[in-house]
Amino acid sequence: LRKLVRFGVSINSELLGKFDELIESKGYAKRSEAIRDLIRDYLVEHEWEKDAETMGAVTVVYDHHVRELTESLTALQHEFHSSIISSMHVHVDEHNCLEVVVIRGKGSKVKEIADRLISTKGVKHGKLTMTTTGKGLV
Amino acid sequence: LRKLVRFGVSINSELLGKFDELIESKGYAKRSEAIRDLIRDYLVEHEWEKDAETMGAVTVVYDHHVRELTESLTALQHEFHSSIISSMHVHVDEHNCLEVVVIRGKGSKVKEIADRLISTKGVKHGKLTMTTTGKGLV
Amino acid sequence: LRKLVRFGVSINSELLGKFDELIESKGYAKRSEAIRDLIRDYLVEHEWEKDAETMGAVTVVYDHHVRELTESLTALQHEFHSSIISSMHVHVDEHNCLEVVVIRGKGSKVKEIADRLISTKGVKHGKLTMTTTGKGLV
Amino acid sequence: LRKLVRFGVSINSELLGKFDELIESKGYAKRSEAIRDLIRDYLVEHEWEKDAETMGAVTVVYDHHVRELTESLTALQHEFHSSIISSMHVHVDEHNCLEVVVIRGKGSKVKEIADRLISTKGVKHGKLTMTTTGKGLV
């Protein structure tokens, strides 16, 4: 059972005014939602610091004409198949592809797989996004 | 026509030794590849600073049981359909979903769409990865 | 006149429990203080995005034995004397110095000065911390 | 004895052209210097990941009129005096101060002290810059 509680924050009115203005421009409909997002983001950061079970998304951009590159990336994903949940391929233009690989595991393991994907010869740009399984982040 | 050139870097041997050790642990097969990756990453950062045409991947984690959330996220993606290239949905567990949305456009536009997705009520965690179309990043 | 107000946040009890645990480990005495910090950090990030008047601290690490390096860094600081508020020099060991330079100005100007300091030949490591004048951040 | 070596990087001419353009705009006089900076920055990041001995600079912005705040910050710095190397105080305006505290130690220890300073009631904004002792970063 999920229980909703309410807590109060004391704050200077000027600071609150600026915050309200900013979150409106970001598209938030309610202040509580923005506060919860700040809280959850702070918790996810900590999840990664303490090497807990988590999820990451690696984006790699590459030219599919590069010899054997597609094969290498596929082989790598098979090597780590137990940690890799899914991947998506986007055709950017005649040459360039963007691939997003979603990985689940301990933070250090996710980083290791990301390092391997990003360091593959021919990958032009790679980045790991540290996200979360969402578990416990109600 | 793409022309390969070669340039020399003078460096202290101790520093080079440490670099070689680190890139080996990251999985790089060749030093030139690691150097090119550092160069490209530096260029992509700048691409975003000067608000050029680029690509971003937004990951959002949410509970699909939250009423109307899936509908809101889908509606948003339709609103920005001309900028959104593709999206992928991952079932993390009984409750949690991870969705990756790939967006193309000027950096500021990509950020705006990311803000809208991340600020949607019920989204537990959202992050924008600033990547690239790969164009000109040979 | 600064007016203190109070607003309520509705949140799941489990999420709040995790947040309380984390902020206690970080040393926060009160929850409101942690929330205000998240809010202010979010506002400062935005201050830099919209290129408002702000403050930055540049740290550079270098070997003071490198010929003419100290002179170059000093000359640079004089060139931008109207923006540079103060600097501090720390003797790390026989060779290495760490210098912190505090700069005030529009975000883009602060970045430009930071780039110049960091790119000076002989500087081993340089980083810009984007902070704030604190004005309006009650 | 420090030995200078030279290594070659093979790269596409278009990519190199863009890199040269960017580093010139950043103020680099020589390409080798920019490459060495990218390498050193990459090494420093790793230094922090593996929790080696390193240095950090914490900047905190606060209103010195807040009761007991200056005392709290001073007391904290005394508590960790063996790790804190130096600190600098800047008067931003009638209300606001910016203080930079330079800390030396294992990454995790430096982070702990930074957390404590940043979480002090009344501190408006705090940030840790992860830098280095420069040792071995020739």
XYZ file of C-alpha atoms in Angstrom:
552
model
C 0.000 0.000 0.000
C 1.299 3.409 -0.944
C 0.622 6.128 1.526
C 0.565 9.766 0.531
C 1.856 12.203 3.148
C 2.314 15.928 3.176
C 5.157 18.006 4.575
C 5.693 21.754 4.796
C 8.635 23.781 3.519
C 9.381 27.220 4.905
C 10.943 29.454 2.330
C 11.452 33.087 1.463
C 8.630 34.385 -0.741
C 11.045 35.865 -3.293
C 12.865 32.564 -3.725
C 9.585 30.717 -4.092
C 8.430 33.220 -6.704
C 11.515 32.605 -8.815
C 11.131 28.858 -8.467
C 7.486 28.987 -9.543
C 8.410 31.045 -12.573
C 11.160 28.642 -13.608
C 9.129 25.460 -13.213
C 6.245 26.980 -15.155
C 8.629 27.679 -18.027
C 9.785 24.052 -17.821
C 6.207 22.850 -18.150
C 5.393 21.728 -14.607
C 1.695 21.916 -13.766
C 2.168 21.597 -10.001
C 4.859 22.669 -7.597
C 4.784 19.375 -5.667
C 5.635 17.512 -8.862
C 8.702 19.697 -9.425
C 9.847 19.203 -5.830
C 9.386 15.443 -6.106
C 11.442 15.477 -9.312
C 14.288 17.300 -7.577
C 14.117 14.765 -4.735
C 14.068 11.762 -7.051
C 16.932 13.064 -9.156
C 18.986 13.541 -5.994
C 18.193 9.951 -4.945
C 19.119 8.518 -8.339
C 22.474 10.286 -8.212
C 23.097 8.599 -4.876
C 21.980 5.208 -6.249
C 24.861 5.429 -8.715
C 27.351 6.616 -6.097
C 26.723 3.610 -3.876
C 26.790 1.173 -6.846
C 23.233 -0.152 -6.319
C 21.149 -2.007 -8.933
C 20.154 0.500 -11.529
C 19.630 1.169 -15.240
C 21.586 3.056 -17.837
C 20.992 4.057 -21.434
C 24.017 4.257 -23.719
C 23.682 6.246 -26.919
C 26.266 5.676 -29.632
C 26.453 7.498 -32.948
C 28.343 5.824 -35.780
C 28.692 5.455 -39.513
C 27.288 2.084 -40.506
C 29.559 2.053 -43.558
C 32.577 1.545 -41.333
C 33.712 -2.004 -41.958
C 32.744 -4.531 -39.271
C 31.452 -1.868 -36.893
C 27.848 -3.070 -36.854
C 29.144 -6.611 -36.278
C 31.360 -5.493 -33.394
C 28.531 -3.640 -31.669
C 26.190 -6.571 -32.103
C 28.794 -9.031 -30.804
C 29.391 -6.845 -27.756
C 25.686 -6.707 -27.008
C 25.534 -10.488 -27.202
C 28.506 -10.857 -24.882
C 26.599 -8.870 -22.277
C 23.147 -10.129 -23.218
C 22.163 -10.898 -19.630
C 22.553 -7.217 -18.711
C 21.281 -5.636 -21.922
C 17.530 -5.254 -21.927
C 16.838 -3.701 -25.263
C 18.271 -1.555 -27.978
C 16.920 0.837 -30.585
C 18.416 1.840 -33.891
C 17.763 5.202 -35.568
C 18.813 6.042 -39.138
C 19.994 9.629 -38.885
C 21.100 10.128 -42.478
C 22.695 8.132 -45.276
C 25.783 7.521 -43.162
C 24.974 8.019 -39.524
C 23.104 5.786 -37.097
C 22.192 6.425 -33.509
C 21.767 3.409 -31.301
C 20.402 3.438 -27.772
C 21.239 0.423 -25.610
C 19.410 -0.006 -22.310
C 21.422 -1.822 -19.631
C 20.395 -3.081 -16.201
C 22.764 -4.037 -13.386
C 25.020 -2.665 -10.688
C 26.271 0.805 -11.550
C 29.857 -0.372 -12.044
C 28.770 -3.125 -14.444
C 26.614 -0.731 -16.458
C 29.593 1.643 -16.691
C 31.864 -1.182 -17.854
C 29.519 -2.159 -20.684
C 29.085 1.496 -21.644
C 32.882 1.926 -21.765
C 33.187 -1.062 -24.081
C 30.489 0.196 -26.459
C 31.804 3.754 -26.527
C 35.423 2.702 -27.078
C 34.597 0.563 -30.106
C 36.561 1.747 -33.149
C 34.338 3.803 -35.438
C 31.887 4.994 -32.798
C 31.855 8.767 -33.243
C 30.157 9.724 -30.019
C 28.989 7.801 -27.018
C 27.364 8.798 -23.742
C 26.002 6.945 -20.750
C 22.827 8.283 -19.138
C 22.549 7.159 -15.547
C 18.903 6.529 -14.845
C 17.088 4.086 -12.584
C 14.846 1.025 -12.422
C 12.329 3.291 -10.705
C 11.987 0.724 -7.930
C 11.270 2.424 -4.623
C 11.056 5.780 -6.389
C 7.333 6.200 -5.924
C 36.237 12.627 -50.366
C 37.538 11.987 -46.886
C 41.244 12.492 -46.392
C 43.160 10.884 -43.569
C 45.970 12.985 -42.125
C 48.404 12.418 -39.287
C 49.609 14.837 -36.643
C 52.132 14.465 -33.845
C 51.638 15.137 -30.138
C 54.604 15.787 -27.862
C 53.929 14.562 -24.357
C 55.724 13.459 -21.223
C 56.329 9.706 -21.231
C 54.866 9.245 -17.743
C 51.620 10.984 -18.710
C 51.378 8.919 -21.874
C 51.941 5.740 -19.865
C 49.025 6.558 -17.565
C 46.801 7.413 -20.489
C 47.616 4.134 -22.258
C 46.831 2.203 -19.089
C 43.487 3.949 -18.640
C 42.302 3.574 -22.226
C 43.269 -0.096 -22.222
C 41.073 -0.608 -19.166
C 38.250 1.181 -21.005
C 38.577 -1.223 -23.928
C 40.272 0.936 -26.568
C 42.316 -1.076 -29.049
C 44.238 1.908 -30.423
C 45.440 5.164 -28.942
C 44.394 7.206 -31.989
C 40.814 6.041 -31.503
C 40.815 7.256 -27.886
C 42.258 10.622 -28.907
C 39.666 11.012 -31.657
C 36.943 10.218 -29.117
C 38.190 12.942 -26.774
C 38.256 15.369 -29.707
C 34.756 14.461 -30.887
C 33.299 14.662 -27.406
C 34.797 18.137 -27.037
C 33.260 19.165 -30.383
C 29.816 17.803 -29.473
C 29.854 19.777 -26.220
C 30.506 22.884 -28.276
C 27.733 21.974 -30.763
C 25.283 22.214 -27.860
C 26.791 25.443 -26.518
C 26.314 27.241 -29.834
C 22.783 25.813 -30.333
C 23.535 24.031 -33.616
C 21.438 21.254 -35.167
C 21.930 18.187 -33.067
C 20.304 15.124 -31.504
C 19.268 14.251 -27.997
C 17.949 11.146 -26.292
C 15.542 11.625 -23.401
C 15.067 8.727 -21.000
C 12.018 8.787 -18.760
C 11.146 6.219 -16.099
C 7.528 5.975 -15.005
C 4.839 3.736 -13.589
C 2.427 2.887 -16.403
C -0.344 2.359 -13.834
C -0.463 6.095 -13.178
C -3.719 7.272 -14.672
C -3.410 9.044 -18.032
C 0.356 9.157 -17.910
C 0.931 6.984 -20.964
C -1.644 9.085 -22.814
C 0.068 12.342 -21.815
C 3.469 11.141 -22.934
C 2.083 9.912 -26.221
C 0.201 13.165 -26.805
C 3.360 15.154 -26.133
C 5.318 13.085 -28.609
C 2.646 13.723 -31.203
C 2.701 17.437 -30.528
C 6.403 17.466 -31.366
C 6.249 14.734 -33.997
C 8.296 16.681 -36.514
C 11.267 16.739 -34.106
C 10.855 13.284 -32.559
C 12.536 10.609 -34.610
C 11.796 7.478 -32.699
C 11.065 6.087 -29.268
C 11.618 2.811 -27.459
C 9.707 1.342 -24.574
C 11.249 -1.043 -22.027
C 9.230 -2.966 -19.424
C 11.417 -2.792 -16.335
C 9.117 -4.601 -13.923
C 5.403 -4.980 -13.244
C 5.104 -1.256 -12.568
C 8.015 0.565 -14.132
C 8.661 1.457 -17.743
C 11.670 3.141 -19.254
C 11.126 5.058 -22.438
C 13.825 6.537 -24.629
C 12.773 9.302 -27.004
C 15.203 10.400 -29.708
C 14.844 14.039 -30.747
C 16.479 15.998 -33.564
C 16.659 19.765 -33.848
C 18.420 22.860 -32.572
C 19.821 22.305 -29.085
C 17.358 24.733 -27.498
C 14.382 22.995 -29.116
C 15.595 19.557 -28.026
C 15.972 20.896 -24.480
C 12.451 22.315 -24.555
C 10.898 19.004 -25.578
C 12.997 17.183 -22.976
C 11.782 19.620 -20.295
C 8.174 18.954 -21.260
C 8.577 15.164 -21.142
C 10.504 15.187 -17.853
C 8.071 17.568 -16.133
C 5.029 15.423 -16.936
C 3.237 14.411 -13.749
C 4.075 10.845 -12.814
C 7.440 10.668 -14.534
C 9.781 9.451 -11.806
C 13.065 10.260 -13.424
C 14.064 11.949 -16.643
C 17.378 12.834 -18.219
C 18.465 14.375 -21.486
C 21.588 12.984 -23.155
C 23.131 15.514 -25.482
C 24.505 13.632 -28.425
C 24.902 14.498 -32.100
C 23.756 13.796 -35.645
C 27.310 12.712 -36.317
C 27.388 14.985 -39.364
C 30.861 16.377 -39.933
C 32.189 14.239 -37.098
C 34.158 11.910 -39.325
C 11.577 43.231 3.445
C 11.976 39.485 3.284
C 8.885 37.474 3.974
C 8.934 33.856 5.021
C 6.140 31.710 3.609
C 5.310 28.054 3.878
C 4.098 25.641 1.231
C 3.087 22.003 1.379
C 4.410 19.109 -0.680
C 2.419 15.910 -1.103
C 4.645 12.920 -1.469
C 4.676 9.178 -1.038
C 5.837 8.201 2.459
C 8.400 5.721 1.136
C 10.011 8.327 -1.099
C 10.113 10.820 1.747
C 11.723 8.203 4.016
C 14.527 7.649 1.528
C 15.047 11.370 1.082
C 15.257 11.934 4.844
C 17.808 9.151 5.142
C 19.966 10.580 2.363
C 19.943 14.172 3.576
C 20.790 13.055 7.098
C 23.844 11.263 5.731
C 24.791 14.472 3.896
C 24.626 16.428 7.139
C 21.386 18.378 6.767
C 19.749 19.259 10.078
C 16.371 20.157 8.583
C 14.391 18.949 5.602
C 13.371 22.472 4.547
C 17.029 23.413 4.219
C 17.682 20.481 1.883
C 14.643 21.369 -0.240
C 15.728 25.003 -0.443
C 19.185 23.853 -1.546
C 17.703 21.758 -4.349
C 15.613 24.743 -5.403
C 18.527 27.178 -5.333
C 20.811 24.825 -7.227
C 18.131 24.493 -9.910
C 17.857 28.292 -10.130
C 21.625 28.789 -10.378
C 21.782 26.308 -13.253
C 19.174 28.402 -15.029
C 21.064 31.648 -14.245
C 23.962 30.274 -16.301
C 21.711 29.045 -19.112
C 20.220 32.486 -19.657
C 23.634 34.233 -19.388
C 22.715 36.438 -16.403
C 25.195 38.211 -14.121
C 26.831 35.571 -12.023
C 30.060 34.333 -10.432
C 32.468 31.558 -11.259
C 35.506 30.065 -9.587
C 38.251 28.701 -11.821
C 40.731 26.263 -10.308
C 43.971 25.664 -12.157
C 46.711 23.242 -11.138
C 50.199 23.831 -12.506
C 53.910 23.379 -11.932
C 55.371 26.754 -10.963
C 58.760 25.634 -12.334
C 57.407 25.821 -15.869
C 59.124 28.812 -17.440
C 56.975 31.961 -17.697
C 53.807 30.183 -16.603
C 53.309 32.184 -13.419
C 53.907 35.358 -15.444
C 51.371 34.333 -18.094
C 48.686 33.564 -15.521
C 49.317 36.841 -13.727
C 49.249 38.800 -16.995
C 45.945 37.179 -17.934
C 44.440 38.092 -14.599
C 45.523 41.676 -15.096
C 44.037 41.762 -18.594
C 40.666 40.846 -17.088
C 41.162 42.696 -13.809
C 37.751 44.353 -13.936
C 36.048 40.940 -13.873
C 38.425 39.119 -11.536
C 37.539 39.664 -7.922
C 40.174 37.706 -6.091
C 42.529 34.780 -6.344
C 44.113 32.327 -3.949
C 47.313 30.362 -4.324
C 47.917 27.016 -2.638
C 51.317 25.274 -2.546
C 50.450 21.612 -3.074
C 53.959 20.184 -3.094
C 57.436 21.170 -4.239
C 56.237 21.425 -7.833
C 52.505 21.837 -7.923
C 50.364 24.871 -7.190
C 46.609 25.171 -7.149
C 45.171 28.576 -7.881
C 41.545 29.569 -7.492
C 40.407 32.649 -9.407
C 37.006 34.148 -8.609
C 35.344 35.902 -11.552
C 32.184 38.013 -11.722
C 30.255 38.888 -14.854
C 27.844 37.579 -17.441
C 28.066 33.804 -17.752
C 29.563 33.964 -21.249
C 32.284 36.387 -20.118
C 33.156 34.230 -17.098
C 33.422 31.207 -19.404
C 35.689 33.121 -21.795
C 38.121 34.068 -19.025
C 38.033 30.516 -17.683
C 38.844 29.164 -21.172
C 41.826 31.488 -21.409
C 43.212 30.491 -18.011
C 42.673 26.764 -18.575
C 44.202 26.785 -22.056
C 47.431 28.441 -20.903
C 50.422 26.241 -21.746
C 51.639 24.386 -18.668
C 48.327 24.363 -16.792
C 47.812 20.687 -15.937
C 44.178 20.808 -15.001
C 41.550 23.496 -15.007
C 37.885 23.563 -14.144
C 35.205 26.234 -13.958
C 32.694 26.053 -11.115
C 29.505 27.878 -11.996
C 28.235 29.493 -8.841
C 26.303 32.692 -8.168
C 26.431 36.157 -6.673
C 23.731 34.956 -4.307
C 21.657 38.022 -5.188
C 17.965 37.219 -5.079
C 18.721 33.734 -3.761
C 17.392 34.355 -0.293
C 63.988 12.893 -15.016
C 61.093 13.796 -17.267
C 61.287 12.430 -20.777
C 59.394 14.009 -23.649
C 58.098 11.614 -26.267
C 56.065 12.088 -29.409
C 53.229 10.010 -30.786
C 51.186 10.279 -33.971
C 47.420 10.468 -34.330
C 45.721 9.563 -37.588
C 42.572 11.554 -38.103
C 40.247 12.758 -40.810
C 41.290 16.187 -42.095
C 37.787 17.626 -41.680
C 37.601 16.588 -38.040
C 41.052 18.009 -37.379
C 40.028 21.284 -39.022
C 37.047 21.641 -36.713
C 39.142 20.814 -33.686
C 41.782 23.395 -34.609
C 39.091 26.023 -35.055
C 37.543 25.258 -31.659
C 40.796 25.231 -29.696
C 41.875 28.484 -31.296
C 38.655 30.084 -30.093
C 39.385 28.716 -26.606
C 42.788 30.367 -26.605
C 45.121 27.408 -27.155
C 48.392 28.349 -28.846
C 49.355 24.779 -29.741
C 47.413 21.672 -30.652
C 49.587 19.410 -28.477
C 48.656 21.475 -25.426
C 44.942 21.012 -26.123
C 45.396 17.257 -26.597
C 47.370 16.997 -23.356
C 44.581 18.893 -21.570
C 41.963 16.451 -22.855
C 44.161 13.563 -21.697
C 44.779 15.044 -18.250
C 41.132 15.861 -17.714
C 40.247 12.265 -18.579
C 42.838 11.022 -16.069
C 41.603 13.319 -13.298
C 38.043 12.040 -13.799
C 39.380 8.527 -13.295
C 41.370 9.588 -10.212
C 38.049 10.507 -8.589
C 36.300 7.326 -9.756
C 38.888 5.097 -8.086
C 38.967 7.205 -4.908
C 42.684 8.090 -5.108
C 44.380 10.936 -3.222
C 43.248 14.140 -4.818
C 42.173 17.743 -4.251
C 38.852 19.501 -4.329
C 37.715 23.110 -4.107
C 34.360 23.788 -2.483
C 32.701 27.120 -3.196
C 29.926 28.240 -0.892
C 27.867 31.404 -1.233
C 26.111 32.725 1.865
C 24.757 35.775 3.622
C 27.112 36.618 6.469
C 24.224 38.291 8.334
C 22.661 34.894 8.970
C 23.110 34.281 12.670
C 25.904 31.869 13.604
C 26.559 30.861 10.014
C 30.113 32.186 9.860
C 30.810 30.447 13.175
C 29.400 27.151 11.903
C 31.478 27.243 8.737
C 34.620 28.110 10.683
C 33.953 25.349 13.230
C 33.487 22.828 10.428
C 36.755 23.847 8.827
C 38.515 23.382 12.155
C 36.963 19.959 12.625
C 38.521 18.882 9.328
C 41.646 21.029 9.645
C 44.001 18.179 8.714
C 42.320 17.875 5.291
C 41.634 21.551 4.639
C 44.586 23.298 3.065
C 43.376 26.832 2.694
C 40.334 28.979 2.230
C 39.538 32.323 0.640
C 36.764 34.749 1.419
C 35.273 37.138 -1.147
C 32.865 39.966 -0.274
C 30.346 39.879 -3.113
C 28.042 42.622 -1.902
C 26.693 44.001 1.347
C 25.073 40.650 2.158
C 26.715 37.922 0.174
C 30.051 36.208 0.650
C 31.695 33.598 -1.496
C 34.134 31.284 0.222
C 36.412 28.801 -1.502
C 37.757 25.963 0.636
C 40.557 23.806 -0.765
C 40.574 20.220 0.527
C 43.110 17.432 0.058
C 42.496 13.739 0.669
C 40.891 10.632 -0.736
C 38.014 11.496 -3.066
C 35.395 10.089 -0.701
C 36.741 12.142 2.226
C 36.805 15.324 0.147
C 33.186 14.651 -0.877
C 32.171 14.126 2.744
C 33.630 17.459 3.861
C 32.043 19.179 0.854
C 28.649 17.676 1.766
C 28.965 19.000 5.301
C 29.874 22.527 4.180
C 27.164 22.681 1.507
C 24.441 21.330 3.824
C 25.084 23.971 6.500
C 21.929 25.973 7.176
C 22.116 29.363 5.463
C 24.492 28.375 2.695
C 22.700 29.495 -0.467
C 24.728 27.618 -2.992
C 27.564 25.142 -2.788
C 29.538 23.189 -5.340
C 32.482 20.828 -5.246
C 35.059 21.079 -8.025
C 36.973 17.851 -8.418
C 40.513 18.766 -9.304
C 43.856 17.110 -8.574
C 47.147 17.387 -6.683
C 48.794 17.444 -10.108
C 51.155 14.673 -8.969
C 52.070 12.396 -11.866
C 50.191 14.683 -14.261
C 53.278 16.003 -15.972
